Amino acid sequence: DALPNIAFCISNENTPPEIYQKPFCQINRIQADTYSLGVLFYMLVFHKRPPWQKYIRKGIVRSLSSQSKQQRLATIEKTYLDTIQKAKKTMKGTQLKIATITLDMLHPNPDKRPLLIEVQKQVKELME
């Protein structure tokens, strides 16, 4: 039996920031999947949602001006960078390595996110 055709779907909670840069239908699904998995990793590592997620709501994208979208992206990036700095100050060793993998998956620029095969390799190396 053939597998059913499953439609691509991202919930508001896992919507990547690039929703403010291009129409949802033009978002790279592989990069978006990396981001969504990164949200899950973040919740497992940090025991909360990424702090910038409150600025990402795909339902309001159409109502925002270009300037508002750019402001949201800037806020997301600043909050992301602040989170990296905090992790570097408060975590060490394997915990910091896992946090770094997680935060790389959540990079606001989709082109800077690792491929999932790279994430798999990094996690496997930590487990050995």
PDB file of C-alpha atoms in Angstrom:
ATOM      1  CA  ASP A   1       0.000   0.000   0.000  1.00  0.00           C
ATOM      2  CA  ALA A   2       1.169   3.490  -0.809  1.00  0.00           C
ATOM      3  CA  LEU A   3       1.579   5.981   1.997  1.00  0.00           C
ATOM      4  CA  PRO A   4      -1.126   8.652   2.134  1.00  0.00           C
ATOM      5  CA  ASN A   5      -0.266  12.051   0.748  1.00  0.00           C
ATOM      6  CA  ILE A   6       0.240  14.142   3.880  1.00  0.00           C
ATOM      7  CA  ALA A   7      -0.117  17.877   3.430  1.00  0.00           C
ATOM      8  CA  PHE A   8       2.574  20.179   4.796  1.00  0.00           C
ATOM      9  CA  CYS A   9       1.306  21.973   7.872  1.00  0.00           C
ATOM     10  CA  ILE A  10       2.973  24.206  10.431  1.00  0.00           C
ATOM     11  CA  SER A  11       1.099  25.314  13.509  1.00  0.00           C
ATOM     12  CA  ASN A  12       1.351  28.861  14.839  1.00  0.00           C
ATOM     13  CA  GLU A  13       3.593  27.588  17.621  1.00  0.00           C
ATOM     14  CA  ASN A  14       6.178  26.270  15.168  1.00  0.00           C
ATOM     15  CA  THR A  15       5.928  28.856  12.409  1.00  0.00           C
ATOM     16  CA  PRO A  16       9.384  30.010  11.302  1.00  0.00           C
ATOM     17  CA  PRO A  17      10.239  33.741  11.219  1.00  0.00           C
ATOM     18  CA  GLU A  18      10.554  33.782   7.432  1.00  0.00           C
ATOM     19  CA  ILE A  19       6.759  34.026   7.350  1.00  0.00           C
ATOM     20  CA  TYR A  20       7.401  37.785   7.464  1.00  0.00           C
ATOM     21  CA  GLN A  21       9.649  37.709   4.410  1.00  0.00           C
ATOM     22  CA  LYS A  22       7.692  35.665   1.897  1.00  0.00           C
ATOM     23  CA  PRO A  23       4.283  34.080   1.398  1.00  0.00           C
ATOM     24  CA  PHE A  24       3.718  30.900   3.376  1.00  0.00           C
ATOM     25  CA  CYS A  25       3.496  28.816   0.192  1.00  0.00           C
ATOM     26  CA  GLN A  26       7.038  29.940  -0.764  1.00  0.00           C
ATOM     27  CA  ILE A  27       8.721  28.968   2.498  1.00  0.00           C
ATOM     28  CA  ASN A  28      11.325  26.228   2.097  1.00  0.00           C
ATOM     29  CA  ARG A  29       9.714  23.220   3.755  1.00  0.00           C
ATOM     30  CA  ILE A  30      12.983  21.554   4.719  1.00  0.00           C
ATOM     31  CA  GLN A  31      14.206  24.686   6.502  1.00  0.00           C
ATOM     32  CA  ALA A  32      10.788  25.104   8.113  1.00  0.00           C
ATOM     33  CA  ASP A  33      10.880  21.477   9.315  1.00  0.00           C
ATOM     34  CA  THR A  34      14.312  22.101  10.838  1.00  0.00           C
ATOM     35  CA  TYR A  35      12.880  25.127  12.631  1.00  0.00           C
ATOM     36  CA  SER A  36       9.844  23.176  13.882  1.00  0.00           C
ATOM     37  CA  LEU A  37      12.040  20.380  15.216  1.00  0.00           C
ATOM     38  CA  GLY A  38      14.232  23.048  16.815  1.00  0.00           C
ATOM     39  CA  VAL A  39      11.178  24.365  18.699  1.00  0.00           C
ATOM     40  CA  LEU A  40      10.614  20.877  20.090  1.00  0.00           C
ATOM     41  CA  PHE A  41      14.303  20.534  21.036  1.00  0.00           C
ATOM     42  CA  TYR A  42      14.153  23.967  22.692  1.00  0.00           C
ATOM     43  CA  MET A  43      11.197  22.953  24.838  1.00  0.00           C
ATOM     44  CA  LEU A  44      13.032  19.780  25.884  1.00  0.00           C
ATOM     45  CA  VAL A  45      16.330  21.552  26.659  1.00  0.00           C
ATOM     46  CA  PHE A  46      15.071  24.818  28.161  1.00  0.00           C
ATOM     47  CA  HIS A  47      11.669  23.617  29.499  1.00  0.00           C
ATOM     48  CA  LYS A  48       9.802  26.474  27.803  1.00  0.00           C
ATOM     49  CA  ARG A  49       8.975  27.851  24.370  1.00  0.00           C
ATOM     50  CA  PRO A  50      11.521  30.028  22.552  1.00  0.00           C
ATOM     51  CA  PRO A  51      11.007  33.582  23.861  1.00  0.00           C
ATOM     52  CA  TRP A  52      10.713  35.058  20.353  1.00  0.00           C
ATOM     53  CA  GLN A  53       7.836  32.747  19.372  1.00  0.00           C
ATOM     54  CA  LYS A  54       5.324  35.253  20.741  1.00  0.00           C
ATOM     55  CA  TYR A  55       6.272  37.553  17.842  1.00  0.00           C
ATOM     56  CA  ILE A  56       5.508  34.943  15.187  1.00  0.00           C
ATOM     57  CA  ARG A  57       1.868  34.578  14.253  1.00  0.00           C
ATOM     58  CA  LYS A  58       1.125  33.575  10.700  1.00  0.00           C
ATOM     59  CA  GLY A  59      -2.514  34.588  11.081  1.00  0.00           C
ATOM     60  CA  ILE A  60      -1.655  38.311  11.301  1.00  0.00           C
ATOM     61  CA  VAL A  61       1.011  38.521   8.600  1.00  0.00           C
ATOM     62  CA  ARG A  62      -1.319  39.987   5.989  1.00  0.00           C
ATOM     63  CA  SER A  63      -2.418  42.768   8.305  1.00  0.00           C
ATOM     64  CA  LEU A  64       1.122  44.031   8.985  1.00  0.00           C
ATOM     65  CA  SER A  65       2.910  46.697   6.996  1.00  0.00           C
ATOM     66  CA  SER A  66       6.367  45.984   5.567  1.00  0.00           C
ATOM     67  CA  GLN A  67       7.859  48.175   8.274  1.00  0.00           C
ATOM     68  CA  SER A  68       6.041  46.237  11.021  1.00  0.00           C
ATOM     69  CA  LYS A  69       7.246  42.954   9.546  1.00  0.00           C
ATOM     70  CA  GLN A  70      10.827  44.232   9.545  1.00  0.00           C
ATOM     71  CA  GLN A  71      10.457  45.405  13.145  1.00  0.00           C
ATOM     72  CA  ARG A  72       9.194  41.980  14.181  1.00  0.00           C
ATOM     73  CA  LEU A  73      12.077  40.271  12.402  1.00  0.00           C
ATOM     74  CA  ALA A  74      14.548  42.578  14.150  1.00  0.00           C
ATOM     75  CA  THR A  75      12.963  41.806  17.533  1.00  0.00           C
ATOM     76  CA  ILE A  76      13.053  38.076  16.813  1.00  0.00           C
ATOM     77  CA  GLU A  77      16.719  38.241  15.840  1.00  0.00           C
ATOM     78  CA  LYS A  78      17.664  40.303  18.916  1.00  0.00           C
ATOM     79  CA  THR A  79      15.816  37.937  21.249  1.00  0.00           C
ATOM     80  CA  TYR A  80      17.445  34.958  19.528  1.00  0.00           C
ATOM     81  CA  LEU A  81      20.935  36.473  19.950  1.00  0.00           C
ATOM     82  CA  ASP A  82      20.206  37.330  23.599  1.00  0.00           C
ATOM     83  CA  THR A  83      19.196  33.708  24.181  1.00  0.00           C
ATOM     84  CA  ILE A  84      22.487  32.476  22.699  1.00  0.00           C
ATOM     85  CA  GLN A  85      24.471  34.801  24.979  1.00  0.00           C
ATOM     86  CA  LYS A  86      22.531  33.664  28.038  1.00  0.00           C
ATOM     87  CA  ALA A  87      23.102  29.993  27.162  1.00  0.00           C
ATOM     88  CA  LYS A  88      26.843  30.605  26.766  1.00  0.00           C
ATOM     89  CA  LYS A  89      26.963  32.225  30.204  1.00  0.00           C
ATOM     90  CA  THR A  90      24.868  29.662  32.069  1.00  0.00           C
ATOM     91  CA  MET A  91      25.635  26.325  30.382  1.00  0.00           C
ATOM     92  CA  LYS A  92      28.750  24.199  30.041  1.00  0.00           C
ATOM     93  CA  GLY A  93      29.942  21.007  28.372  1.00  0.00           C
ATOM     94  CA  THR A  94      27.365  18.692  26.827  1.00  0.00           C
ATOM     95  CA  GLN A  95      24.485  20.882  27.967  1.00  0.00           C
ATOM     96  CA  LEU A  96      25.919  23.832  26.014  1.00  0.00           C
ATOM     97  CA  LYS A  97      26.572  21.632  22.973  1.00  0.00           C
ATOM     98  CA  ILE A  98      22.941  20.465  22.951  1.00  0.00           C
ATOM     99  CA  ALA A  99      21.732  24.047  23.413  1.00  0.00           C
ATOM    100  CA  THR A 100      23.960  25.168  20.526  1.00  0.00           C
ATOM    101  CA  ILE A 101      22.587  22.478  18.204  1.00  0.00           C
ATOM    102  CA  THR A 102      19.071  23.506  19.210  1.00  0.00           C
ATOM    103  CA  LEU A 103      19.661  27.225  18.707  1.00  0.00           C
ATOM    104  CA  ASP A 104      21.332  26.602  15.334  1.00  0.00           C
ATOM    105  CA  MET A 105      18.119  24.892  14.217  1.00  0.00           C
ATOM    106  CA  LEU A 106      16.180  27.988  15.249  1.00  0.00           C
ATOM    107  CA  HIS A 107      18.323  30.550  13.459  1.00  0.00           C
ATOM    108  CA  PRO A 108      16.093  33.387  12.193  1.00  0.00           C
ATOM    109  CA  ASN A 109      17.818  33.161   8.793  1.00  0.00           C
ATOM    110  CA  PRO A 110      16.658  29.877   7.239  1.00  0.00           C
ATOM    111  CA  ASP A 111      19.801  29.657   5.100  1.00  0.00           C
ATOM    112  CA  LYS A 112      21.908  29.459   8.283  1.00  0.00           C
ATOM    113  CA  ARG A 113      20.010  26.504   9.766  1.00  0.00           C
ATOM    114  CA  PRO A 114      21.737  23.128   9.568  1.00  0.00           C
ATOM    115  CA  LEU A 115      20.329  20.313   7.495  1.00  0.00           C
ATOM    116  CA  LEU A 116      18.557  17.681   9.589  1.00  0.00           C
ATOM    117  CA  ILE A 117      21.205  15.119   8.585  1.00  0.00           C
ATOM    118  CA  GLU A 118      23.800  17.420  10.187  1.00  0.00           C
ATOM    119  CA  VAL A 119      21.691  17.680  13.337  1.00  0.00           C
ATOM    120  CA  GLN A 120      21.410  13.898  13.439  1.00  0.00           C
ATOM    121  CA  LYS A 121      25.189  13.546  13.119  1.00  0.00           C
ATOM    122  CA  GLN A 122      25.854  16.076  15.895  1.00  0.00           C
ATOM    123  CA  VAL A 123      23.380  14.422  18.275  1.00  0.00           C
ATOM    124  CA  LYS A 124      24.815  10.985  17.508  1.00  0.00           C
ATOM    125  CA  GLU A 125      28.331  12.250  18.284  1.00  0.00           C
ATOM    126  CA  LEU A 126      27.120  13.541  21.657  1.00  0.00           C
ATOM    127  CA  MET A 127      25.619  10.158  22.474  1.00  0.00           C
ATOM    128  CA  GLU A 128      28.829   8.219  21.774  1.00  0.00           C
TER     129      GLU A 128
END
